[in-house]
GROMACS .gro file of C-alpha atoms in nm:
model
  466
    1MET     CA    1  18.968  16.924  -1.950
    2THR     CA    2  19.138  16.833  -1.602
    3SER     CA    3  19.396  16.625  -1.497
    4ALA     CA    4  19.300  16.262  -1.374
    5LEU     CA    5  19.592  16.230  -1.141
    6PRO     CA    6  19.559  16.163  -0.767
    7GLU     CA    7  19.553  16.445  -0.551
    8PRO     CA    8  19.835  16.345  -0.335
    9LEU     CA    9  20.049  16.304  -0.640
   10LEU     CA   10  19.955  16.642  -0.768
   11ALA     CA   11  20.017  16.816  -0.439
   12GLU     CA   12  20.355  16.631  -0.401
   13LEU     CA   13  20.494  16.718  -0.730
   14SER     CA   14  20.364  17.073  -0.724
   15ALA     CA   15  20.558  17.134  -0.410
   16VAL     CA   16  20.874  16.983  -0.550
   17LEU     CA   17  20.864  17.139  -0.890
   18GLY     CA   18  20.701  17.486  -0.841
   19PRO     CA   19  20.488  17.628  -1.080
   20GLN     CA   20  20.731  17.654  -1.379
   21GLY     CA   21  20.815  17.287  -1.329
   22TRP     CA   22  20.476  17.130  -1.276
   23ARG     CA   23  20.233  17.202  -1.545
   24VAL     CA   24  19.866  17.058  -1.552
   25ASP     CA   25  19.709  17.342  -1.781
   26GLU     CA   26  19.581  17.219  -2.100
   27GLY     CA   27  19.808  17.432  -2.329
   28ALA     CA   28  20.116  17.271  -2.178
   29ARG     CA   29  19.968  16.923  -2.177
   30ARG     CA   30  19.872  16.953  -2.542
   31ALA     CA   31  20.202  17.084  -2.644
   32HIS     CA   32  20.361  16.784  -2.491
   33GLY     CA   33  20.146  16.511  -2.632
   34GLY     CA   34  20.302  16.440  -2.977
   35ASP     CA   35  20.615  16.400  -3.168
   36ASP     CA   36  20.705  16.373  -3.534
   37SER     CA   37  20.529  16.038  -3.572
   38ARG     CA   38  20.209  16.263  -3.608
   39GLN     CA   39  20.049  16.075  -3.322
   40TRP     CA   40  19.911  16.236  -3.016
   41SER     CA   41  19.770  16.166  -2.687
   42MET     CA   42  19.703  16.400  -2.390
   43PRO     CA   43  19.923  16.361  -2.086
   44ASP     CA   44  19.782  16.440  -1.733
   45ALA     CA   45  20.069  16.651  -1.663
   46VAL     CA   46  20.390  16.786  -1.758
   47ALA     CA   47  20.698  16.779  -1.540
   48LEU     CA   48  21.000  17.007  -1.615
   49PRO     CA   49  21.286  16.910  -1.351
   50ARG     CA   50  21.592  17.117  -1.316
   51ASP     CA   51  21.799  16.854  -1.156
   52ARG     CA   52  21.856  16.483  -1.098
   53ASP     CA   53  21.694  16.503  -0.759
   54GLN     CA   54  21.391  16.643  -0.889
   55VAL     CA   55  21.372  16.339  -1.168
   56VAL     CA   56  21.415  16.092  -0.865
   57ALA     CA   57  21.133  16.262  -0.685
   58ILE     CA   58  20.907  16.249  -0.993
   59VAL     CA   59  20.982  15.881  -1.057
   60ARG     CA   60  20.919  15.774  -0.692
   61ALA     CA   61  20.602  15.962  -0.665
   62CYS     CA   62  20.456  15.813  -0.988
   63ARG     CA   63  20.562  15.472  -0.893
   64ALA     CA   64  20.380  15.509  -0.552
   65HIS     CA   65  20.057  15.587  -0.752
   66ARG     CA   66  20.125  15.363  -1.045
   67VAL     CA   67  20.120  15.655  -1.294
   68PRO     CA   68  20.313  15.618  -1.635
   69VAL     CA   69  20.622  15.843  -1.679
   70VAL     CA   70  20.720  15.922  -2.042
   71ALA     CA   71  21.051  16.096  -2.113
   72ARG     CA   72  21.075  16.379  -2.369
   73GLY     CA   73  21.361  16.530  -2.543
   74ALA     CA   74  21.253  16.788  -2.838
   75GLY     CA   75  20.984  16.566  -2.991
   76THR     CA   76  21.166  16.501  -3.315
   77GLY     CA   77  21.114  16.133  -3.307
   78THR     CA   78  20.933  15.938  -3.574
   79THR     CA   79  20.808  15.627  -3.390
   80ALA     CA   80  20.572  15.770  -3.118
   81ALA     CA   81  20.820  15.681  -2.854
   82ALA     CA   82  20.766  16.003  -2.662
   83VAL     CA   83  20.367  16.011  -2.706
   84PRO     CA   84  20.202  15.927  -2.370
   85LEU     CA   85  19.948  15.687  -2.511
   86GLN     CA   86  19.840  15.572  -2.158
   87GLY     CA   87  19.837  15.915  -2.007
   88GLY     CA   88  20.027  15.997  -1.699
   89VAL     CA   89  20.335  16.245  -1.653
   90VAL     CA   90  20.562  16.360  -1.940
   91VAL     CA   91  20.895  16.447  -1.818
   92SER     CA   92  21.043  16.703  -2.045
   93PHE     CA   93  21.426  16.761  -2.006
   94ALA     CA   94  21.407  17.106  -2.140
   95ARG     CA   95  21.543  17.288  -1.841
   96MET     CA   96  21.804  17.008  -1.784
   97ASP     CA   97  22.026  17.175  -2.069
   98ARG     CA   98  22.355  17.224  -1.927
   99ILE     CA   99  22.696  17.121  -2.048
  100LEU     CA  100  22.847  17.029  -1.725
  101GLN     CA  101  23.205  17.013  -1.846
  102ILE     CA  102  23.421  16.959  -2.160
  103LEU     CA  103  23.758  16.747  -2.088
  104PRO     CA  104  23.956  16.795  -2.396
  105ASP     CA  105  24.248  16.596  -2.248
  106ASP     CA  106  24.002  16.300  -2.158
  107ARG     CA  107  23.844  16.358  -2.497
  108CYS     CA  108  23.470  16.353  -2.366
  109ALA     CA  109  23.199  16.590  -2.244
  110ILE     CA  110  22.947  16.553  -1.956
  111VAL     CA  111  22.611  16.673  -2.062
  112GLU     CA  112  22.268  16.685  -1.942
  113PRO     CA  113  21.991  16.527  -2.154
  114GLY     CA  114  21.818  16.864  -2.263
  115VAL     CA  115  22.127  16.996  -2.424
  116LEU     CA  116  22.071  17.012  -2.818
  117ASN     CA  117  22.290  16.826  -3.050
  118GLY     CA  118  22.385  17.126  -3.233
  119GLN     CA  119  22.446  17.340  -2.917
  120LEU     CA  120  22.700  17.066  -2.818
  121GLN     CA  121  22.876  17.072  -3.164
  122GLN     CA  122  22.897  17.472  -3.156
  123ALA     CA  123  23.063  17.426  -2.776
  124LEU     CA  124  23.311  17.165  -2.919
  125GLN     CA  125  23.427  17.352  -3.230
  126PRO     CA  126  23.660  17.587  -3.095
  127LEU     CA  127  23.837  17.301  -2.921
  128GLY     CA  128  23.891  17.115  -3.247
  129LEU     CA  129  23.643  16.832  -3.105
  130PHE     CA  130  23.313  16.685  -3.237
  131TRP     CA  131  23.034  16.447  -3.103
  132ALA     CA  132  22.993  16.188  -3.395
  133PRO     CA  133  22.604  16.155  -3.392
  134ASP     CA  134  22.463  16.380  -3.670
  135PRO     CA  135  22.105  16.304  -3.725
  136SER     CA  136  21.936  16.534  -3.981
  137SER     CA  137  21.756  16.710  -3.687
  138PHE     CA  138  22.065  16.790  -3.515
  139GLU     CA  139  21.980  17.157  -3.474
  140ARG     CA  140  21.658  17.061  -3.291
  141CYS     CA  141  21.708  16.737  -3.113
  142THR     CA  142  21.833  16.673  -2.785
  143ILE     CA  143  22.133  16.453  -2.660
  144GLY     CA  144  21.873  16.278  -2.439
  145GLY     CA  145  21.666  16.195  -2.737
  146ASN     CA  146  21.971  16.081  -2.940
  147LEU     CA  147  22.065  15.850  -2.637
  148ALA     CA  148  21.690  15.729  -2.616
  149CYS     CA  149  21.669  15.598  -2.963
  150ASN     CA  150  22.056  15.527  -3.054
  151ALA     CA  151  22.043  15.798  -3.302
  152GLY     CA  152  22.299  15.803  -3.608
  153GLY     CA  153  22.320  16.004  -3.935
  154PRO     CA  154  22.571  15.993  -4.209
  155ARG     CA  155  22.907  15.995  -3.991
  156ALA     CA  156  22.800  15.666  -3.815
  157VAL     CA  157  22.968  15.455  -4.109
  158LYS     CA  158  23.309  15.587  -3.972
  159TYR     CA  159  23.245  15.704  -3.622
  160GLY     CA  160  22.942  15.511  -3.499
  161ALA     CA  161  22.622  15.571  -3.381
  162THR     CA  162  22.515  15.715  -3.055
  163ARG     CA  163  22.565  15.394  -2.843
  164ASP     CA  164  22.942  15.382  -2.993
  165ASN     CA  165  23.000  15.750  -2.850
  166VAL     CA  166  22.874  15.709  -2.498
  167LEU     CA  167  23.145  15.661  -2.214
  168GLY     CA  168  22.907  15.690  -1.902
  169LEU     CA  169  22.547  15.760  -1.781
  170VAL     CA  170  22.390  15.860  -1.471
  171ALA     CA  171  22.015  15.752  -1.492
  172VAL     CA  172  21.712  15.707  -1.272
  173THR     CA  173  21.536  15.347  -1.291
  174GLY     CA  174  21.164  15.283  -1.273
  175SER     CA  175  21.214  15.220  -0.891
  176GLY     CA  176  21.343  15.579  -0.842
  177GLU     CA  177  21.700  15.480  -0.783
  178LEU     CA  178  21.990  15.674  -0.914
  179ILE     CA  179  22.255  15.455  -1.099
  180ARG     CA  180  22.589  15.536  -1.239
  181CYS     CA  181  22.746  15.344  -1.545
  182GLY     CA  182  23.074  15.413  -1.670
  183GLY     CA  183  23.254  15.738  -1.682
  184PRO     CA  184  23.550  15.928  -1.870
  185LEU     CA  185  23.724  15.613  -1.942
  186THR     CA  186  23.776  15.471  -2.282
  187LYS     CA  187  23.820  15.101  -2.145
  188ASP     CA  188  23.624  14.954  -1.899
  189ALA     CA  189  23.560  14.559  -1.823
  190THR     CA  190  23.408  14.607  -1.487
  191GLY     CA  191  23.065  14.458  -1.437
  192TYR     CA  192  22.765  14.455  -1.660
  193ASP     CA  193  22.736  14.708  -1.927
  194LEU     CA  194  22.441  14.874  -1.798
  195GLY     CA  195  22.489  15.225  -2.002
  196HIS     CA  196  22.485  15.066  -2.329
  197LEU     CA  197  22.195  14.868  -2.238
  198ILE     CA  198  21.999  15.184  -2.152
  199VAL     CA  199  22.103  15.364  -2.464
  200GLY     CA  200  21.849  15.287  -2.717
  201SER     CA  201  21.582  15.152  -2.496
  202GLU     CA  202  21.353  15.458  -2.555
  203GLY     CA  203  21.293  15.563  -2.203
  204THR     CA  204  21.147  15.226  -2.091
  205LEU     CA  205  21.422  15.118  -1.860
  206ALA     CA  206  21.550  15.442  -1.688
  207LEU     CA  207  21.544  15.831  -1.736
  208ILE     CA  208  21.898  15.955  -1.843
  209VAL     CA  209  22.000  16.246  -1.626
  210GLU     CA  210  22.364  16.287  -1.735
  211ALA     CA  211  22.576  16.140  -1.999
  212THR     CA  212  22.969  16.133  -2.057
  213LEU     CA  213  23.013  16.140  -2.439
  214ARG     CA  214  23.302  16.011  -2.637
  215LEU     CA  215  23.456  16.306  -2.847
  216HIS     CA  216  23.654  16.291  -3.159
  217PRO     CA  217  23.932  16.522  -3.298
  218ARG     CA  218  23.788  16.738  -3.584
  219PRO     CA  219  23.940  16.654  -3.908
  220ALA     CA  220  24.136  16.926  -4.086
  221ALA     CA  221  23.991  16.852  -4.427
  222HIS     CA  222  23.713  16.705  -4.607
  223ALA     CA  223  23.663  16.621  -4.961
  224GLY     CA  224  23.421  16.397  -5.152
  225LEU     CA  225  23.299  16.251  -5.476
  226ARG     CA  226  22.958  16.167  -5.648
  227ALA     CA  227  22.935  15.848  -5.839
  228PHE     CA  228  22.660  15.751  -6.056
  229TYR     CA  229  22.559  15.400  -6.166
  230ARG     CA  230  22.358  15.224  -6.420
  231ASP     CA  231  22.135  15.049  -6.151
  232ALA     CA  232  22.105  14.985  -5.772
  233ALA     CA  233  22.280  14.653  -5.808
  234THR     CA  234  22.610  14.798  -5.950
  235ALA     CA  235  22.601  15.075  -5.674
  236ALA     CA  236  22.537  14.815  -5.417
  237ALA     CA  237  22.844  14.621  -5.532
  238ALA     CA  238  23.043  14.941  -5.511
  239VAL     CA  239  22.930  14.980  -5.145
  240SER     CA  240  23.072  14.649  -5.075
  241ARG     CA  241  23.403  14.734  -5.250
  242LEU     CA  242  23.419  15.070  -5.067
  243MET     CA  243  23.371  14.914  -4.715
  244ARG     CA  244  23.623  14.618  -4.791
  245GLN     CA  245  23.913  14.845  -4.831
  246PRO     CA  246  24.125  14.998  -4.582
  247GLN     CA  247  24.010  15.380  -4.617
  248VAL     CA  248  23.708  15.386  -4.405
  249PRO     CA  249  23.470  15.667  -4.580
  250ALA     CA  250  23.362  15.937  -4.339
  251MET     CA  251  23.003  15.918  -4.494
  252LEU     CA  252  22.864  15.679  -4.768
  253GLU     CA  253  22.520  15.775  -4.870
  254PHE     CA  254  22.297  15.601  -5.144
  255MET     CA  255  22.006  15.720  -5.356
  256ASP     CA  256  21.806  15.520  -5.572
  257GLY     CA  257  21.660  15.596  -5.931
  258SER     CA  258  21.352  15.721  -5.788
  259ALA     CA  259  21.519  15.963  -5.562
  260LEU     CA  260  21.742  16.080  -5.849
  261ALA     CA  261  21.431  16.139  -6.074
  262LEU     CA  262  21.250  16.324  -5.811
  263LEU     CA  263  21.538  16.570  -5.777
  264ARG     CA  264  21.583  16.612  -6.157
  265GLY     CA  265  21.207  16.712  -6.161
  266HIS     CA  266  21.271  16.962  -5.918
  267GLY     CA  267  21.559  17.129  -6.093
  268VAL     CA  268  21.855  16.961  -5.941
  269ALA     CA  269  22.113  16.903  -6.220
  270LEU     CA  270  22.177  16.527  -6.215
  271PRO     CA  271  22.261  16.293  -6.494
  272GLU     CA  272  22.020  16.004  -6.591
  273ALA     CA  273  22.126  15.719  -6.360
  274GLY     CA  274  21.988  15.413  -6.175
  275ALA     CA  275  22.149  15.515  -5.843
  276MET     CA  276  22.407  15.763  -5.691
  277LEU     CA  277  22.667  15.731  -5.423
  278LEU     CA  278  22.775  16.033  -5.211
  279VAL     CA  279  23.111  15.945  -5.059
  280GLU     CA  280  23.321  16.157  -4.831
  281ALA     CA  281  23.673  16.123  -4.674
  282ASP     CA  282  23.820  16.323  -4.411
  283GLY     CA  283  24.176  16.366  -4.248
  284SER     CA  284  24.459  16.582  -4.264
  285HIS     CA  285  24.544  16.814  -4.579
  286ASP     CA  286  24.849  16.586  -4.666
  287SER     CA  287  24.649  16.260  -4.628
  288LEU     CA  288  24.334  16.352  -4.779
  289PRO     CA  289  24.432  16.323  -5.153
  290ASP     CA  290  24.537  15.972  -5.096
  291ALA     CA  291  24.231  15.894  -4.915
  292LEU     CA  292  24.005  16.034  -5.189
  293GLN     CA  293  24.185  15.842  -5.454
  294ALA     CA  294  24.148  15.519  -5.266
  295LEU     CA  295  23.772  15.576  -5.235
  296ALA     CA  296  23.747  15.668  -5.618
  297ASP     CA  297  23.927  15.352  -5.709
  298ALA     CA  298  23.683  15.144  -5.491
  299ALA     CA  299  23.396  15.328  -5.667
  300ALA     CA  300  23.513  15.241  -5.985
  301GLY     CA  301  23.388  14.923  -6.150
  302GLU     CA  302  23.111  14.754  -6.337
  303GLY     CA  303  22.802  14.989  -6.389
  304LEU     CA  304  22.986  15.342  -6.316
  305LEU     CA  305  22.869  15.595  -6.544
  306GLU     CA  306  23.038  15.921  -6.409
  307VAL     CA  307  23.227  16.044  -6.105
  308ASP     CA  308  23.235  16.408  -5.967
  309VAL     CA  309  23.491  16.486  -5.733
  310ALA     CA  310  23.457  16.767  -5.463
  311ALA     CA  311  23.797  16.864  -5.341
  312ASP     CA  312  23.711  17.197  -5.174
  313GLY     CA  313  23.428  17.322  -4.930
  314VAL     CA  314  23.225  17.501  -5.193
  315ALA     CA  315  23.231  17.228  -5.429
  316ARG     CA  316  23.151  16.982  -5.140
  317ASP     CA  317  22.856  17.167  -5.041
  318ARG     CA  318  22.729  17.168  -5.407
  319MET     CA  319  22.764  16.784  -5.382
  320TRP     CA  320  22.559  16.739  -5.061
  321ALA     CA  321  22.292  16.990  -5.198
  322ALA     CA  322  22.099  16.708  -5.363
  323ARG     CA  323  22.094  16.499  -5.042
  324ARG     CA  324  21.963  16.800  -4.852
  325ALA     CA  325  21.700  16.865  -5.122
  326LEU     CA  326  21.560  16.523  -5.118
  327SER     CA  327  21.334  16.544  -4.797
  328PRO     CA  328  21.147  16.880  -4.886
  329ALA     CA  329  21.099  16.729  -5.266
  330LEU     CA  330  20.927  16.427  -5.100
  331ARG     CA  331  20.667  16.623  -4.979
  332THR     CA  332  20.551  16.737  -5.313
  333ILE     CA  333  20.472  16.371  -5.432
  334ALA     CA  334  20.195  16.309  -5.159
  335PRO     CA  335  20.098  16.464  -4.818
  336GLY     CA  336  20.144  16.110  -4.640
  337LYS     CA  337  20.479  15.962  -4.584
  338ILE     CA  338  20.569  15.632  -4.396
  339ASN     CA  339  20.956  15.665  -4.337
  340GLU     CA  340  21.117  15.341  -4.235
  341ASP     CA  341  21.477  15.337  -4.154
  342VAL     CA  342  21.546  14.976  -4.206
  343VAL     CA  343  21.893  14.791  -4.202
  344VAL     CA  344  22.017  14.495  -4.399
  345PRO     CA  345  22.371  14.343  -4.444
  346VAL     CA  346  22.568  14.582  -4.697
  347SER     CA  347  22.587  14.251  -4.925
  348ARG     CA  348  22.193  14.270  -4.949
  349ILE     CA  349  22.156  14.643  -5.029
  350ALA     CA  350  22.071  14.529  -5.393
  351ASP     CA  351  21.817  14.290  -5.301
  352LEU     CA  352  21.650  14.533  -5.064
  353VAL     CA  353  21.616  14.786  -5.339
  354ALA     CA  354  21.492  14.528  -5.563
  355GLY     CA  355  21.235  14.433  -5.321
  356VAL     CA  356  21.138  14.797  -5.278
  357GLU     CA  357  21.087  14.847  -5.642
  358ALA     CA  358  20.866  14.539  -5.648
  359LEU     CA  359  20.654  14.677  -5.350
  360ALA     CA  360  20.614  15.003  -5.532
  361ALA     CA  361  20.480  14.830  -5.848
  362ALA     CA  362  20.253  14.599  -5.648
  363SER     CA  363  20.107  14.871  -5.418
  364ALA     CA  364  20.100  15.140  -5.713
  365LEU     CA  365  20.249  15.387  -5.471
  366PRO     CA  366  20.566  15.603  -5.516
  367ILE     CA  367  20.835  15.443  -5.289
  368VAL     CA  368  21.180  15.636  -5.270
  369ALA     CA  369  21.469  15.482  -5.097
  370PHE     CA  370  21.790  15.653  -4.991
  371GLY     CA  371  22.021  15.663  -4.671
  372HIS     CA  372  22.327  15.529  -4.494
  373ALA     CA  373  22.465  15.276  -4.754
  374GLY     CA  374  22.798  15.208  -4.554
  375ASN     CA  375  22.575  15.078  -4.266
  376GLY     CA  376  22.324  14.902  -4.483
  377ASN     CA  377  22.065  15.145  -4.334
  378LEU     CA  378  21.828  15.294  -4.595
  379HIS     CA  379  21.531  15.507  -4.531
  380VAL     CA  380  21.247  15.378  -4.729
  381ASN     CA  381  20.974  15.648  -4.794
  382ILE     CA  382  20.620  15.516  -4.886
  383MET     CA  383  20.429  15.810  -5.016
  384TYR     CA  384  20.059  15.817  -5.025
  385HIS     CA  385  19.728  16.020  -4.958
  386PRO     CA  386  19.619  15.971  -4.601
  387ASP     CA  387  19.263  16.082  -4.719
  388ASP     CA  388  19.221  15.811  -4.960
  389PRO     CA  389  19.125  15.499  -4.755
  390ALA     CA  390  19.241  15.268  -5.044
  391GLU     CA  391  19.584  15.427  -5.057
  392ALA     CA  392  19.621  15.436  -4.703
  393ALA     CA  393  19.555  15.041  -4.698
  394ARG     CA  394  19.817  14.986  -4.969
  395ALA     CA  395  20.070  15.184  -4.793
  396ALA     CA  396  19.991  14.993  -4.482
  397ALA     CA  397  20.036  14.660  -4.666
  398ALA     CA  398  20.356  14.788  -4.832
  399THR     CA  399  20.496  14.862  -4.497
  400GLU     CA  400  20.441  14.511  -4.374
  401GLY     CA  401  20.592  14.387  -4.691
  402LEU     CA  402  20.909  14.595  -4.637
  403PHE     CA  403  20.942  14.443  -4.297
  404GLU     CA  404  20.905  14.091  -4.412
  405LEU     CA  405  21.144  14.153  -4.693
  406VAL     CA  406  21.402  14.312  -4.424
  407LEU     CA  407  21.375  14.025  -4.201
  408ARG     CA  408  21.404  13.771  -4.498
  409LEU     CA  409  21.742  13.922  -4.591
  410GLY     CA  410  21.874  13.895  -4.250
  411GLY     CA  411  21.817  14.257  -4.147
  412THR     CA  412  21.660  14.436  -3.863
  413LEU     CA  413  21.365  14.680  -3.826
  414SER     CA  414  21.560  15.002  -3.730
  415GLY     CA  415  21.891  15.177  -3.751
  416GLU     CA  416  21.846  15.498  -3.585
  417HIS     CA  417  21.483  15.607  -3.539
  418GLY     CA  418  21.397  15.320  -3.276
  419ILE     CA  419  21.068  15.116  -3.229
  420GLY     CA  420  20.841  15.315  -3.011
  421VAL     CA  421  20.477  15.207  -3.101
  422ALA     CA  422  20.505  15.209  -3.479
  423LYS     CA  423  20.717  14.897  -3.509
  424ARG     CA  424  20.645  14.759  -3.158
  425ASP     CA  425  20.436  14.451  -3.284
  426TRP     CA  426  20.680  14.359  -3.546
  427MET     CA  427  20.940  14.286  -3.242
  428ALA     CA  428  20.759  13.939  -3.227
  429ARG     CA  429  20.865  13.871  -3.579
  430ALA     CA  430  21.205  14.000  -3.551
  431PHE     CA  431  21.299  13.805  -3.218
  432ASP     CA  432  21.214  13.449  -3.101
  433ALA     CA  433  21.022  13.405  -2.766
  434PRO     CA  434  21.345  13.338  -2.552
  435THR     CA  435  21.500  13.640  -2.656
  436LEU     CA  436  21.200  13.861  -2.601
  437ALA     CA  437  21.137  13.702  -2.261
  438ALA     CA  438  21.502  13.825  -2.163
  439MET     CA  439  21.414  14.161  -2.272
  440ARG     CA  440  21.121  14.155  -2.052
  441ALA     CA  441  21.325  14.038  -1.774
  442VAL     CA  442  21.553  14.320  -1.799
  443LYS     CA  443  21.257  14.562  -1.819
  444ALA     CA  444  21.110  14.404  -1.497
  445ALA     CA  445  21.437  14.439  -1.324
  446LEU     CA  446  21.481  14.801  -1.377
  447ASP     CA  447  21.114  14.883  -1.400
  448PRO     CA  448  20.948  14.653  -1.170
  449ASP     CA  449  20.610  14.819  -1.202
  450GLY     CA  450  20.616  14.891  -1.556
  451ILE     CA  451  20.574  15.268  -1.516
  452LEU     CA  452  20.833  15.376  -1.769
  453ASN     CA  453  20.712  15.456  -2.100
  454PRO     CA  454  20.463  15.163  -2.107
  455GLY     CA  455  20.354  15.007  -2.407
  456LYS     CA  456  20.656  15.104  -2.603
  457VAL     CA  457  20.925  14.874  -2.763
  458LEU     CA  458  20.819  14.564  -2.639
  459PRO     CA  459  20.508  14.370  -2.770
  460PRO     CA  460  20.242  14.257  -2.564
  461ALA     CA  461  20.305  13.926  -2.400
  462ASP     CA  462  20.011  13.749  -2.603
  463VAL     CA  463  20.172  13.854  -2.926
  464ALA     CA  464  20.285  13.517  -3.073
  465CYS     CA  465  20.637  13.533  -3.210
  466GLY     CA  466  20.736  13.386  -3.541
   0.00000   0.00000   0.00000
């Protein structure tokens, strides 16, 4: 299988990048054709730049020949955002993996996009600092990938998602221009906020080549509690109480009755309950007891069955063991999983869970819901056998029913995974025509020839809204 790229482009980028940075062999191309969405498509070439000047050269050359450019981090995304569905050049940032500066006095770090999230956290730990985004794939995922999809994680309830923890960007637009947005500043009311526009755009507006990240002091102490409730409605009411009071939890996670039953079936010691909340507080050693008591008081109320307090590190690790055990346990239900990270207002979590239970009954499929309750962001996992056409059809219908439910509840399609291709056509249901037209105008301004990650995020213009 040979590359379909124009010979002048092949020659130019081979000269710019060298044999290690410009790969057209089948093995390299195959390795860069998929992500965790399980979708795959063969790129025509793989570029592995070492610096921003090479990224500029790649984009300008591809623009001249109208060749698609698809940015790639570690391939841990779940929406096919990094899959080169139209071929072209995949730009892997694996070799742009330097932590350029850590500025403790300015509480920021300047990094290249190929730095791993976990690698950055390790570098920050001796300085008593951390970067807030903590997706479950933090040991494997890159900062660039986190920026592309506005990744979150359990800590987002207190510290925000990726967009809230970025101070500045340097990026290459679809016209091959290098732009600079923000910097090591915590306040900036100068001009349009292009940096936060690019974060979460999934490589469709610009390729990020450098990021200035907001850092936080590492809390001295952590403690948590595990609260079990009669049903999802009473657990959801507790989430609202927890989020109304002044002590913001460091984490606030939800598991529905199906998740708890699954864990009990795998030997995890859990009481019979309709739902569970995992709540964590952080702070100083002196302030932590009062913070934990405030959270426990808010968790108390109608439907509460039992509360366990984890006041030390060992007990806290045990408390979170059930959450970590859940994803592996899901794989034992069925080989196929559709994992949607939908968001609803916190006050509508109970309606979302009730609707998910109704979808499970109607589709005759196991559906398990858990996730970041403090943000109203739940992961709804529809389990099915892909080799069974009837089950696959019911799973697809359940997914459509889920999105309809979420939009009806005033929610949105994604809290941290992004849109990619998997949810692209639902954008026309989530937004009206003028809003989508404004998004397309932004895309055209930054990527006038449409070469950056084409076919992602925005639906085709002929897909009707509503």
